Coordinates of C-alpha atoms and ligand atoms in Angstrom, one line a residue:
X1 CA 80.6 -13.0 55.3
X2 CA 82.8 -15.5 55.6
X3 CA 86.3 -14.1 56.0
X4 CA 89.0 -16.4 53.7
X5 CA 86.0 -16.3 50.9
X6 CA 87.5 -14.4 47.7
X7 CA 84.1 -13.1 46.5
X8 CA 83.1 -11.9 49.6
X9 CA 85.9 -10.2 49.8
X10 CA 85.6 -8.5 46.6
X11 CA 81.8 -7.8 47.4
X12 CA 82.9 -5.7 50.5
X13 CA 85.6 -4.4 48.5
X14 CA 88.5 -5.6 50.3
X15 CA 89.9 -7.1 47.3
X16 CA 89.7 -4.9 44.2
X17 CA 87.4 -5.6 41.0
X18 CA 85.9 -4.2 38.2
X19 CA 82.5 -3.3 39.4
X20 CA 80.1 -3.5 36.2
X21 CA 76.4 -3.3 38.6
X22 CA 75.6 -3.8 42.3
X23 CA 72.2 -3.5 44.0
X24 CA 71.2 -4.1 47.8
X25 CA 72.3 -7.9 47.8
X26 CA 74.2 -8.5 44.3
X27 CA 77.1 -6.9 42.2
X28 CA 78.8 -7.7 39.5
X29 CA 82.4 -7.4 37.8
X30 CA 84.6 -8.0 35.4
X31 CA 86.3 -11.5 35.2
X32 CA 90.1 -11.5 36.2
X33 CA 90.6 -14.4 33.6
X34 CA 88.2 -13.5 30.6
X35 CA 86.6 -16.2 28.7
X36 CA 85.0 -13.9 25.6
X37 CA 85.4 -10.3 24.9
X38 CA 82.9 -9.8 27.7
X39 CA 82.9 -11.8 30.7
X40 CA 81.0 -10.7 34.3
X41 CA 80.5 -12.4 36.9
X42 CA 77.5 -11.6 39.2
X43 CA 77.7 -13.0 43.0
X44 CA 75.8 -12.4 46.0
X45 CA 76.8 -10.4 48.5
X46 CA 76.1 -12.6 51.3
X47 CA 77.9 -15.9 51.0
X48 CA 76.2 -19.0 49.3
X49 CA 78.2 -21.6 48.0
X50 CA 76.6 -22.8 45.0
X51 CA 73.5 -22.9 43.1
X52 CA 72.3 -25.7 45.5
X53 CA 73.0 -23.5 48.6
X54 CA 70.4 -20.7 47.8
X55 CA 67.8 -20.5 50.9
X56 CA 65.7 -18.0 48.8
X57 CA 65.1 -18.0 45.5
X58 CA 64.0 -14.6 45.2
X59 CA 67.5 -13.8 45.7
X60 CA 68.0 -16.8 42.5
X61 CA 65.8 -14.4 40.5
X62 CA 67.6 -11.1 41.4
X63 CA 70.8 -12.7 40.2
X64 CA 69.4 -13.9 37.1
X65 CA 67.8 -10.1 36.4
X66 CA 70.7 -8.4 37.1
X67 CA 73.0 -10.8 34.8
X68 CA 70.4 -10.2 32.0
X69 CA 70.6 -6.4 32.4
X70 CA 74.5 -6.6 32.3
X71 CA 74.0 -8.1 29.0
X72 CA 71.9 -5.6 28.1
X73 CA 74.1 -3.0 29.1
X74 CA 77.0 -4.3 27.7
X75 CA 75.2 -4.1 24.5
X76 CA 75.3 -8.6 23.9
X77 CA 71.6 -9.1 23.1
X78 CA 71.2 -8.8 19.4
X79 CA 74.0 -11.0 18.9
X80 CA 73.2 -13.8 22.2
X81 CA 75.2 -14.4 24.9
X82 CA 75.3 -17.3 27.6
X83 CA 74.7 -17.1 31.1
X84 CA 76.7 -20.1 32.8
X85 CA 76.6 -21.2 36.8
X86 CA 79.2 -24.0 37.5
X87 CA 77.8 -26.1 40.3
X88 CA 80.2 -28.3 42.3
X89 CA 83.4 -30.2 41.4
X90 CA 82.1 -32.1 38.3
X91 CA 80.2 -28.6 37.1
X92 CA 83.5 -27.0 36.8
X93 CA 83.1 -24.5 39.9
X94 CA 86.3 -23.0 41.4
X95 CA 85.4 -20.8 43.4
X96 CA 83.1 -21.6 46.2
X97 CA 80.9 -18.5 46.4
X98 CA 77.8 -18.8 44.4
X99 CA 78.3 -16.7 41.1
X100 CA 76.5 -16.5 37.4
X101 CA 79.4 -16.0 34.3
X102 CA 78.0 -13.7 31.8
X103 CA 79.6 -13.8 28.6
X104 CA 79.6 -12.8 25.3
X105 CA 80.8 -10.7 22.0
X106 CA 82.1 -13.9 20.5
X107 CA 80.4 -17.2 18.9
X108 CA 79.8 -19.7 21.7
X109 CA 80.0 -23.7 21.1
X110 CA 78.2 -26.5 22.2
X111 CA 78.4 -28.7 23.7
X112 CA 80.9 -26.7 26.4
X113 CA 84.1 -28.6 27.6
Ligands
LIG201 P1 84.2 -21.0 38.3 O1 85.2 -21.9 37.7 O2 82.8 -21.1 37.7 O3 84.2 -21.2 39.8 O4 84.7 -19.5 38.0 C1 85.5 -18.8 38.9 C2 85.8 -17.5 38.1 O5 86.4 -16.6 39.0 C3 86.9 -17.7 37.0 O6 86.3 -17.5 35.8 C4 88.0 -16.7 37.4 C5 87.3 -15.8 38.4 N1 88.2 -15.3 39.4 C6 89.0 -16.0 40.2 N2 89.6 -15.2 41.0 C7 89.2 -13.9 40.7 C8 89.6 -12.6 41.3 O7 90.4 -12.5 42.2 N3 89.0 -11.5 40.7 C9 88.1 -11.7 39.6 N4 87.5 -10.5 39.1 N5 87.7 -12.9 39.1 C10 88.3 -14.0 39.7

């Protein structure tokens, strides 16, 4: 973990989130800044900092599964939703902890911003 990290902080639960799934090496909560009507984020627990920073993509799959059952269980696949991971500066990322948005219950555009 790396200790001045903010989602590895809120995996271990130092810092407080809305916690929406978790399994061995992934969980997932609620947004602080919400983009739609629904909008999760789902992060490892171990610290990666982006999408290019992933050693084992197994652990690329398990983060794509478990954003695809928050969806489900947030009840977004009969009307779509949009899974979104902003990858360095020019992608838009913030936050330097690799995580996957999950959104939806609204009408997405394209192209995005
Ligand atoms: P990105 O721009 O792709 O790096 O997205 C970072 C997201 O993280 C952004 O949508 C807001 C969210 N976020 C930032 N700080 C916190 C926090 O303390 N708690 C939660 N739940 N979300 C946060």
């Amino acid at each position: 973990m790396a200790s001045e990290c903010l989602f590895c902080r809120i995996a271990t639960g130092e810092i407080p989130s809305a916690r929406v799934a978790e399994s061995a090496r992934c969980v997932a909560f609620r947004d602080v800044s919400p983009q739609a009507p629904v909008h999760v984020l789902v992060i490892p627990k171990a610290h990666v900092s982006s999408l290019d920073d992933v050693a084992d993509d197994s652990l690329t799959a398990e983060l794509l599964a478990m954003a695809r059952d928050v969806a489900r269980a947030e009840g977004l696949v009969d009307r779509g939703y949009r899974v979104v991971i902003n990858t360095n500066v020019e992608g838009g990322q913030t936050v330097f902890h690799l995580h996957l948005h999950v959104l939806g219950g609204r009408r997405m555009q394209w192209p995005p911003g």
